[in-house]
Amino acid sequence: MNFNFINLQPYSNPQYFIYLLIALLPIIIGLYFGKRLKNYEAIFSLVFLFLIFDGNHWQEGINLIIYLIYEFLITFGYLHYRTKKDSPNKSWVFNLAVVLAILPLTAVKILIQMPKGTVPFVVGFLGISYITFKNVQVIMETRDGVIKQIDPLTYARFLLFFPTISSGPIDRYRRFKSDYEKVPSREEYIGDLQLAVRYLFQGFLYKFILGWFFGTYLLPKIAMRGLIAGNAIGGLKLSWWVVAYMYVYTMYLFFDFAGYSLFAVSISHFMGIHTPMNFNKPFISKNIKDFWNRWHMTLSFWFRDYIYMRFTFFAMKKKLIKNRIRLSQVSYFVLFLIMGFWHGLTWYYIVYGIYHATAICINDIWLRFKRKHKDQLPSNKFTQWFAIFLTFQFVCLGMLIFSGYLSQLWFGWQ
């Protein structure tokens, strides 16, 4: 059956939510009366996953099934190795498991950069990055001894949790399992429903009104005027169009992605699962590190916990860098370069990663200077608002780099 006459990609249009909310009704009624309908939830998720990968996307669906079998073999193979009484804790086995878990995502990132027609088959599928992050997290926490048992059905539901499968937020297995195995009281669930409705309407405001205004209505006009101005008169007036594009693109990216994330959190709450929030007022950040604690938080915290901290501990253990300040700086560059490569093997993503790593290192130098001279430096409402203003400019410039618009302008000028 082909439903392609309706766009059933996650949270793509208001009509999509009609079908989604109708399908959610049994789950809502069940939880209200103190029952979690696990079998219905599984069927519900599988049906909507099928509709995502129906029609022209069927090959992605096949890739998802193959990928899940592959990742299950790695995860449960490593779990079996870790839980055997006589098995030594060999670090190379853990490293191999992590590399194998990341390998499909790495291959996809490389193959999608190949010229069209070079790869004779469809690679990857919607949500491969976020499922990979979940899987790697479980392998790492299994190695740490935090996770000692994994129920296959719960794990499958965790990886394939429908509201978050395509673009997050990135949940943690133990937190998800705790929610999934618990049936909230009626009072708790009514609170969940109130939050779900609030996040749903806030998501509509962000994605379908503000996101549409900045992204669909305003951004193409500014982008085109910038390209025309670049071809006609060069850099003087063009610079103002670049500045306009920088701010408008930043607003579009925030409202579109924050709106999507609110939808995912909303639907999760309807299902009694407290998926963590992804954004926390990022534009009131007082410095660039504060920004990354507020922007795409589940991804930021995942990279912090499983790349930055792991690399730092490894480098300390091996005594690769003895100076702790230099070590933290190198760790930031490793972190943001990997984040840049994850977004894509394109120069502006790599520059974006270097830009943010440099900004955080400079921010750390400034914070250390402030601590040494705190009695000599002013601290009042003006300095706090100025810090917010300055951070916002740094963030917007980074978003301009990330957008790839500078690359379009460069080729437009040639």
Short mmCIF file of C-alpha atoms in Angstrom, two decimals:
data_model
loop_
_atom_site.label_atom_id
_atom_site.label_comp_id
_atom_site.label_asym_id
_atom_site.label_seq_id
_atom_site.Cartn_x
_atom_site.Cartn_y
_atom_site.Cartn_z
CA MET A 1 0.00 0.00 0.00
CA ASN A 2 1.40 3.38 -0.98
CA PHE A 3 0.58 6.46 1.11
CA ASN A 4 2.85 8.81 -0.80
CA PHE A 5 -0.07 11.11 -1.61
CA ILE A 6 0.30 12.16 2.05
CA ASN A 7 3.67 13.34 3.30
CA LEU A 8 4.28 10.94 6.18
CA GLN A 9 7.82 12.00 6.96
CA PRO A 10 7.98 12.83 10.70
CA TYR A 11 6.34 16.12 11.70
CA SER A 12 6.35 17.35 8.11
CA ASN A 13 2.95 19.08 7.99
CA PRO A 14 -0.11 19.73 10.18
CA GLN A 15 -2.14 16.99 8.49
CA TYR A 16 0.42 14.43 9.65
CA PHE A 17 -0.50 15.16 13.28
CA ILE A 18 -4.15 14.22 12.70
CA TYR A 19 -3.17 10.64 11.84
CA LEU A 20 -0.58 10.58 14.61
CA LEU A 21 -2.94 11.77 17.36
CA ILE A 22 -5.69 9.35 16.26
CA ALA A 23 -3.19 6.48 16.48
CA LEU A 24 -2.04 7.71 19.90
CA LEU A 25 -5.56 7.64 21.43
CA PRO A 26 -5.42 4.00 22.70
CA ILE A 27 -2.02 4.68 24.30
CA ILE A 28 -3.33 7.85 25.96
CA ILE A 29 -6.49 6.12 27.24
CA GLY A 30 -4.48 3.14 28.49
CA LEU A 31 -1.98 5.27 30.42
CA TYR A 32 -4.79 7.41 31.85
CA PHE A 33 -6.32 4.24 33.32
CA GLY A 34 -2.97 2.93 34.56
CA LYS A 35 -2.06 0.50 31.77
CA ARG A 36 0.83 0.61 29.32
CA LEU A 37 -0.24 -1.15 26.11
CA LYS A 38 3.23 -2.37 25.12
CA ASN A 39 2.05 -4.55 22.26
CA TYR A 40 -0.04 -1.74 20.78
CA GLU A 41 2.86 0.72 21.22
CA ALA A 42 5.10 -1.67 19.28
CA ILE A 43 2.55 -2.03 16.48
CA PHE A 44 1.95 1.74 16.45
CA SER A 45 5.69 2.45 16.08
CA LEU A 46 6.17 -0.20 13.40
CA VAL A 47 3.23 1.10 11.35
CA PHE A 48 4.53 4.66 11.36
CA LEU A 49 8.05 3.45 10.61
CA PHE A 50 6.63 1.48 7.68
CA LEU A 51 4.88 4.60 6.40
CA ILE A 52 8.14 6.56 6.62
CA PHE A 53 9.97 3.97 4.53
CA ASP A 54 7.08 3.17 2.17
CA GLY A 55 7.04 3.93 -1.54
CA ASN A 56 10.22 5.54 -2.84
CA HIS A 57 11.93 5.04 0.53
CA TRP A 58 11.56 1.25 0.67
CA GLN A 59 15.29 0.67 0.11
CA GLU A 60 16.03 2.79 3.20
CA GLY A 61 13.69 0.51 5.13
CA ILE A 62 15.67 -2.54 3.99
CA ASN A 63 18.88 -0.77 5.04
CA LEU A 64 17.38 -0.11 8.48
CA ILE A 65 16.54 -3.81 8.98
CA ILE A 66 20.05 -4.91 7.92
CA TYR A 67 21.59 -2.24 10.10
CA LEU A 68 19.59 -3.32 13.17
CA ILE A 69 20.62 -6.97 12.76
CA TYR A 70 24.25 -5.87 12.42
CA GLU A 71 24.17 -3.60 15.49
CA PHE A 72 22.35 -6.21 17.59
CA LEU A 73 25.07 -8.74 16.83
CA ILE A 74 27.76 -6.27 17.91
CA THR A 75 26.00 -5.03 21.06
CA PHE A 76 24.88 -8.40 22.38
CA GLY A 77 28.15 -10.01 21.31
CA TYR A 78 30.05 -7.47 23.39
CA LEU A 79 27.57 -7.81 26.28
CA HIS A 80 28.13 -11.59 26.26
CA TYR A 81 31.90 -11.04 26.29
CA ARG A 82 31.67 -8.59 29.22
CA THR A 83 29.39 -10.78 31.34
CA LYS A 84 31.38 -14.01 30.97
CA LYS A 85 33.01 -14.75 34.31
CA ASP A 86 36.35 -15.85 32.91
CA SER A 87 36.64 -13.22 30.11
CA PRO A 88 39.45 -10.69 30.55
CA ASN A 89 38.60 -7.01 30.14
CA LYS A 90 40.57 -6.48 26.95
CA SER A 91 40.45 -2.87 25.75
CA TRP A 92 40.97 -3.91 22.12
CA VAL A 93 37.68 -5.85 22.18
CA PHE A 94 35.85 -2.74 23.37
CA ASN A 95 37.60 -0.57 20.77
CA LEU A 96 36.71 -3.04 18.04
CA ALA A 97 33.06 -3.08 19.12
CA VAL A 98 32.87 0.74 19.03
CA VAL A 99 34.61 0.94 15.64
CA LEU A 100 32.29 -1.71 14.16
CA ALA A 101 29.24 0.10 15.60
CA ILE A 102 30.30 3.39 14.00
CA LEU A 103 31.42 1.82 10.72
CA PRO A 104 28.03 1.92 8.89
CA LEU A 105 27.54 5.61 9.73
CA THR A 106 31.09 6.42 8.62
CA ALA A 107 30.55 4.56 5.35
CA VAL A 108 27.30 6.45 4.73
CA LYS A 109 28.98 9.82 5.38
CA ILE A 110 31.68 8.97 2.84
CA LEU A 111 29.43 7.42 0.20
CA ILE A 112 26.92 10.29 0.11
CA GLN A 113 29.78 12.59 -0.90
CA MET A 114 30.43 10.54 -4.04
CA PRO A 115 29.25 11.98 -7.38
CA LYS A 116 25.70 11.08 -8.38
CA GLY A 117 25.53 7.76 -10.18
CA THR A 118 28.79 6.51 -8.68
CA VAL A 119 27.09 4.47 -5.95
CA PRO A 120 24.59 2.08 -7.60
CA PHE A 121 22.45 1.59 -4.48
CA VAL A 122 20.72 3.63 -1.79
CA VAL A 123 22.94 4.16 1.24
CA GLY A 124 21.81 4.78 4.80
CA PHE A 125 18.35 5.62 6.05
CA LEU A 126 16.56 8.36 7.92
CA GLY A 127 17.87 8.47 11.50
CA ILE A 128 21.04 6.39 11.13
CA SER A 129 23.12 8.93 13.06
CA TYR A 130 20.87 9.05 16.11
CA ILE A 131 20.41 5.27 16.30
CA THR A 132 24.20 4.89 16.04
CA PHE A 133 24.73 7.35 18.90
CA LYS A 134 22.31 5.35 21.05
CA ASN A 135 24.03 2.08 20.21
CA VAL A 136 27.54 3.39 20.91
CA GLN A 137 26.34 4.83 24.22
CA VAL A 138 25.08 1.40 25.29
CA ILE A 139 28.35 -0.31 24.31
CA MET A 140 30.37 2.25 26.26
CA GLU A 141 28.19 2.01 29.35
CA THR A 142 28.33 -1.79 29.13
CA ARG A 143 32.11 -1.53 29.24
CA ASP A 144 31.89 0.81 32.24
CA GLY A 145 29.77 -1.75 34.06
CA VAL A 146 26.82 0.65 34.32
CA ILE A 147 24.71 -1.55 32.04
CA LYS A 148 24.86 -5.23 32.99
CA GLN A 149 21.75 -6.56 31.27
CA ILE A 150 19.91 -5.60 28.10
CA ASP A 151 16.45 -6.85 27.29
CA PRO A 152 16.33 -7.33 23.48
CA LEU A 153 12.73 -6.11 23.08
CA THR A 154 13.25 -3.04 25.27
CA TYR A 155 16.48 -2.33 23.42
CA ALA A 156 14.75 -2.57 20.04
CA ARG A 157 12.05 -0.18 21.23
CA PHE A 158 14.75 2.17 22.53
CA LEU A 159 16.58 2.25 19.20
CA LEU A 160 13.38 2.47 17.14
CA PHE A 161 11.43 4.78 19.46
CA PHE A 162 9.27 6.41 16.85
CA PRO A 163 9.01 10.05 18.06
CA THR A 164 12.81 10.54 18.08
CA ILE A 165 14.10 8.18 15.40
CA SER A 166 14.82 10.66 12.62
CA SER A 167 16.56 13.58 14.36
CA GLY A 168 16.54 13.02 18.10
CA PRO A 169 16.60 14.12 20.85
CA ILE A 170 19.12 11.44 21.87
CA ASP A 171 17.88 9.57 24.91
CA ARG A 172 19.89 7.29 27.20
CA TYR A 173 19.03 3.61 27.50
CA ARG A 174 18.76 3.45 31.29
CA ARG A 175 16.57 6.55 31.46
CA PHE A 176 14.31 5.29 28.65
CA LYS A 177 14.07 1.83 30.23
CA SER A 178 13.07 3.33 33.58
CA ASP A 179 10.20 5.28 31.97
CA TYR A 180 9.14 2.44 29.71
CA GLU A 181 8.86 -0.11 32.51
CA LYS A 182 6.91 2.25 34.76
CA VAL A 183 3.26 3.18 34.44
CA PRO A 184 2.75 6.73 35.75
CA SER A 185 0.00 7.49 38.24
CA ARG A 186 -3.04 9.32 36.89
CA GLU A 187 -1.84 12.59 38.43
CA GLU A 188 1.64 12.17 36.90
CA TYR A 189 0.18 11.32 33.51
CA ILE A 190 -2.16 14.32 33.55
CA GLY A 191 0.99 16.41 34.12
CA ASP A 192 2.59 14.65 31.14
CA LEU A 193 -0.46 15.42 29.00
CA GLN A 194 -0.37 19.09 29.96
CA LEU A 195 3.30 19.30 28.96
CA ALA A 196 2.62 17.31 25.78
CA VAL A 197 -0.09 19.74 24.64
CA ARG A 198 2.03 22.75 25.56
CA TYR A 199 5.07 21.45 23.66
CA LEU A 200 2.88 20.51 20.69
CA PHE A 201 1.47 24.04 20.30
CA GLN A 202 4.87 25.59 20.94
CA GLY A 203 6.29 23.33 18.24
CA PHE A 204 3.62 24.49 15.79
CA LEU A 205 4.51 28.12 16.54
CA TYR A 206 8.22 27.48 16.11
CA LYS A 207 8.26 25.20 13.05
CA PHE A 208 5.19 26.08 11.01
CA ILE A 209 4.99 29.83 11.69
CA LEU A 210 8.35 31.27 12.76
CA GLY A 211 10.41 28.60 10.99
CA TRP A 212 8.35 29.07 7.82
CA PHE A 213 8.68 32.86 8.00
CA PHE A 214 12.45 32.89 8.42
CA GLY A 215 13.25 29.81 6.30
CA THR A 216 10.68 29.62 3.50
CA TYR A 217 9.58 33.22 3.12
CA LEU A 218 12.53 35.42 4.08
CA LEU A 219 15.71 33.38 3.61
CA PRO A 220 15.45 32.63 -0.16
CA LYS A 221 14.83 36.31 -0.94
CA ILE A 222 17.88 37.43 1.03
CA ALA A 223 20.03 34.64 -0.40
CA MET A 224 19.10 35.54 -3.97
CA ARG A 225 19.68 39.27 -3.45
CA GLY A 226 23.07 38.50 -1.98
CA LEU A 227 24.06 36.39 -5.00
CA ILE A 228 22.77 39.03 -7.44
CA ALA A 229 24.58 41.81 -5.60
CA GLY A 230 27.77 39.76 -5.55
CA ASN A 231 27.70 39.27 -9.30
CA ALA A 232 26.78 42.91 -9.96
CA ILE A 233 28.80 45.12 -7.65
CA GLY A 234 31.03 43.01 -5.41
CA GLY A 235 31.58 43.17 -1.70
CA LEU A 236 30.47 46.58 -0.35
CA LYS A 237 26.68 46.23 -0.44
CA LEU A 238 26.94 42.45 -0.52
CA SER A 239 28.32 42.48 3.02
CA TRP A 240 24.98 43.76 4.33
CA TRP A 241 23.13 40.94 2.60
CA VAL A 242 25.57 38.47 4.15
CA VAL A 243 24.88 39.94 7.59
CA ALA A 244 21.13 39.73 6.96
CA TYR A 245 21.47 36.14 5.79
CA MET A 246 23.53 35.29 8.87
CA TYR A 247 20.84 36.42 11.31
CA VAL A 248 17.87 35.09 9.35
CA TYR A 249 19.49 31.68 8.82
CA THR A 250 20.27 31.44 12.54
CA MET A 251 16.66 32.18 13.42
CA TYR A 252 15.40 29.70 10.83
CA LEU A 253 17.71 26.93 12.02
CA PHE A 254 16.70 27.43 15.64
CA PHE A 255 12.95 27.64 15.15
CA ASP A 256 12.82 24.79 12.64
CA PHE A 257 14.94 22.37 14.66
CA ALA A 258 13.63 23.44 18.07
CA GLY A 259 10.09 23.04 16.72
CA TYR A 260 10.87 19.54 15.48
CA SER A 261 12.44 18.65 18.84
CA LEU A 262 9.39 19.97 20.70
CA PHE A 263 7.18 17.71 18.58
CA ALA A 264 9.35 14.70 19.46
CA VAL A 265 9.25 15.54 23.18
CA SER A 266 5.50 16.18 23.00
CA ILE A 267 4.66 12.84 21.38
CA SER A 268 6.99 11.11 23.86
CA HIS A 269 5.07 12.64 26.77
CA PHE A 270 1.79 11.46 25.25
CA MET A 271 3.36 7.98 25.45
CA GLY A 272 4.53 8.46 29.04
CA ILE A 273 8.22 8.72 28.07
CA HIS A 274 10.12 11.79 29.30
CA THR A 275 12.42 12.33 26.34
CA PRO A 276 14.88 15.10 27.35
CA MET A 277 14.61 18.59 25.90
CA ASN A 278 17.01 19.66 23.17
CA PHE A 279 17.05 23.45 23.61
CA ASN A 280 17.09 25.73 26.64
CA LYS A 281 16.99 29.40 25.58
CA PRO A 282 20.34 29.23 23.75
CA PHE A 283 20.32 32.90 22.72
CA ILE A 284 20.66 34.13 26.30
CA SER A 285 23.99 32.29 26.68
CA LYS A 286 26.70 34.35 28.40
CA ASN A 287 29.57 32.60 26.64
CA ILE A 288 30.15 29.99 23.95
CA LYS A 289 30.46 27.11 26.43
CA ASP A 290 27.15 28.15 27.99
CA PHE A 291 25.70 28.11 24.47
CA TRP A 292 26.68 24.48 23.95
CA ASN A 293 25.03 23.62 27.26
CA ARG A 294 21.79 25.04 25.85
CA TRP A 295 21.88 24.24 22.10
CA HIS A 296 20.99 20.75 20.84
CA MET A 297 21.72 19.61 24.36
CA THR A 298 21.30 15.87 23.92
CA LEU A 299 23.83 15.87 21.06
CA SER A 300 26.18 18.24 22.93
CA PHE A 301 26.08 16.10 26.07
CA TRP A 302 26.56 12.92 24.03
CA PHE A 303 29.70 14.33 22.39
CA ARG A 304 30.88 15.65 25.76
CA ASP A 305 30.40 12.34 27.60
CA TYR A 306 31.50 9.88 24.93
CA ILE A 307 34.13 11.78 22.95
CA TYR A 308 35.53 14.73 24.94
CA MET A 309 35.70 12.97 28.34
CA ARG A 310 36.81 9.63 26.89
CA PHE A 311 39.60 11.22 24.86
CA THR A 312 40.70 13.34 27.83
CA PHE A 313 40.88 10.32 30.18
CA PHE A 314 42.71 8.31 27.52
CA ALA A 315 45.26 11.08 26.94
CA MET A 316 45.78 11.50 30.71
CA LYS A 317 46.21 7.76 31.22
CA LYS A 318 48.72 7.49 28.38
CA LYS A 319 50.36 10.79 29.43
CA LEU A 320 50.10 12.10 25.88
CA ILE A 321 49.79 15.70 27.08
CA LYS A 322 50.92 16.56 30.61
CA ASN A 323 49.65 20.14 30.78
CA ARG A 324 45.95 19.97 31.68
CA ILE A 325 45.08 23.25 29.97
CA ARG A 326 46.70 22.11 26.72
CA LEU A 327 45.00 18.75 27.07
CA SER A 328 41.55 20.34 27.40
CA GLN A 329 42.28 22.52 24.35
CA VAL A 330 43.36 19.54 22.25
CA SER A 331 40.27 17.65 23.45
CA TYR A 332 38.03 20.51 22.31
CA PHE A 333 39.58 20.42 18.83
CA VAL A 334 39.16 16.65 18.65
CA LEU A 335 35.55 17.00 19.79
CA PHE A 336 34.52 19.72 17.36
CA LEU A 337 36.44 18.31 14.40
CA ILE A 338 34.58 15.02 14.84
CA MET A 339 31.33 16.96 15.16
CA GLY A 340 32.20 18.84 11.96
CA PHE A 341 33.01 15.62 10.08
CA TRP A 342 29.77 14.09 11.36
CA HIS A 343 27.75 16.91 9.79
CA GLY A 344 29.44 16.20 6.45
CA LEU A 345 32.74 15.93 4.62
CA THR A 346 32.54 19.52 3.39
CA TRP A 347 35.01 22.31 4.07
CA TYR A 348 32.56 24.62 5.81
CA TYR A 349 31.53 21.94 8.33
CA ILE A 350 35.19 21.36 9.19
CA VAL A 351 35.80 25.11 9.48
CA TYR A 352 32.69 25.34 11.66
CA GLY A 353 34.18 22.76 14.02
CA ILE A 354 37.53 24.54 14.16
CA TYR A 355 35.75 27.87 14.72
CA HIS A 356 33.87 26.61 17.77
CA ALA A 357 36.86 24.78 19.22
CA THR A 358 38.88 27.99 18.93
CA ALA A 359 36.07 30.04 20.46
CA ILE A 360 35.80 27.72 23.46
CA CYS A 361 39.57 27.75 24.01
CA ILE A 362 39.58 31.57 23.92
CA ASN A 363 36.59 31.58 26.26
CA ASP A 364 38.46 29.35 28.74
CA ILE A 365 41.47 31.70 28.64
CA TRP A 366 39.15 34.64 29.35
CA LEU A 367 37.42 32.84 32.22
CA ARG A 368 40.77 32.02 33.84
CA PHE A 369 41.79 35.65 33.43
CA LYS A 370 38.51 36.77 35.03
CA ARG A 371 39.05 34.51 38.04
CA LYS A 372 42.52 35.96 38.58
CA HIS A 373 41.37 39.57 38.25
CA LYS A 374 37.77 39.35 39.50
CA ASP A 375 38.29 42.30 41.86
CA GLN A 376 39.57 44.50 39.04
CA LEU A 377 36.95 43.76 36.39
CA PRO A 378 33.43 45.24 36.45
CA SER A 379 30.47 42.89 36.88
CA ASN A 380 27.01 44.37 36.48
CA LYS A 381 23.90 44.10 34.32
CA PHE A 382 25.58 45.91 31.45
CA THR A 383 28.53 43.48 31.34
CA GLN A 384 26.14 40.53 31.55
CA TRP A 385 23.98 41.81 28.67
CA PHE A 386 27.11 42.65 26.68
CA ALA A 387 28.35 39.08 27.18
CA ILE A 388 25.02 37.76 25.87
CA PHE A 389 25.16 40.16 22.89
CA LEU A 390 28.75 39.21 22.06
CA THR A 391 28.04 35.48 22.37
CA PHE A 392 25.05 35.83 20.05
CA GLN A 393 27.27 37.45 17.40
CA PHE A 394 29.80 34.62 17.68
CA VAL A 395 27.01 32.06 17.38
CA CYS A 396 25.45 33.73 14.33
CA LEU A 397 28.81 33.95 12.57
CA GLY A 398 29.30 30.25 13.23
CA MET A 399 25.85 29.53 11.76
CA LEU A 400 26.78 31.51 8.65
CA ILE A 401 29.83 29.28 8.19
CA PHE A 402 27.72 26.20 8.86
CA SER A 403 25.07 27.22 6.28
CA GLY A 404 27.45 26.92 3.33
CA TYR A 405 26.20 30.25 1.99
CA LEU A 406 29.73 31.63 1.87
CA SER A 407 30.59 28.81 -0.51
CA GLN A 408 27.67 29.78 -2.76
CA LEU A 409 28.83 33.40 -2.73
CA TRP A 410 32.37 32.41 -3.60
CA PHE A 411 31.28 30.43 -6.64
CA GLY A 412 28.83 33.21 -7.50
CA TRP A 413 31.67 35.73 -7.62
CA GLN A 414 33.80 33.60 -9.94
#
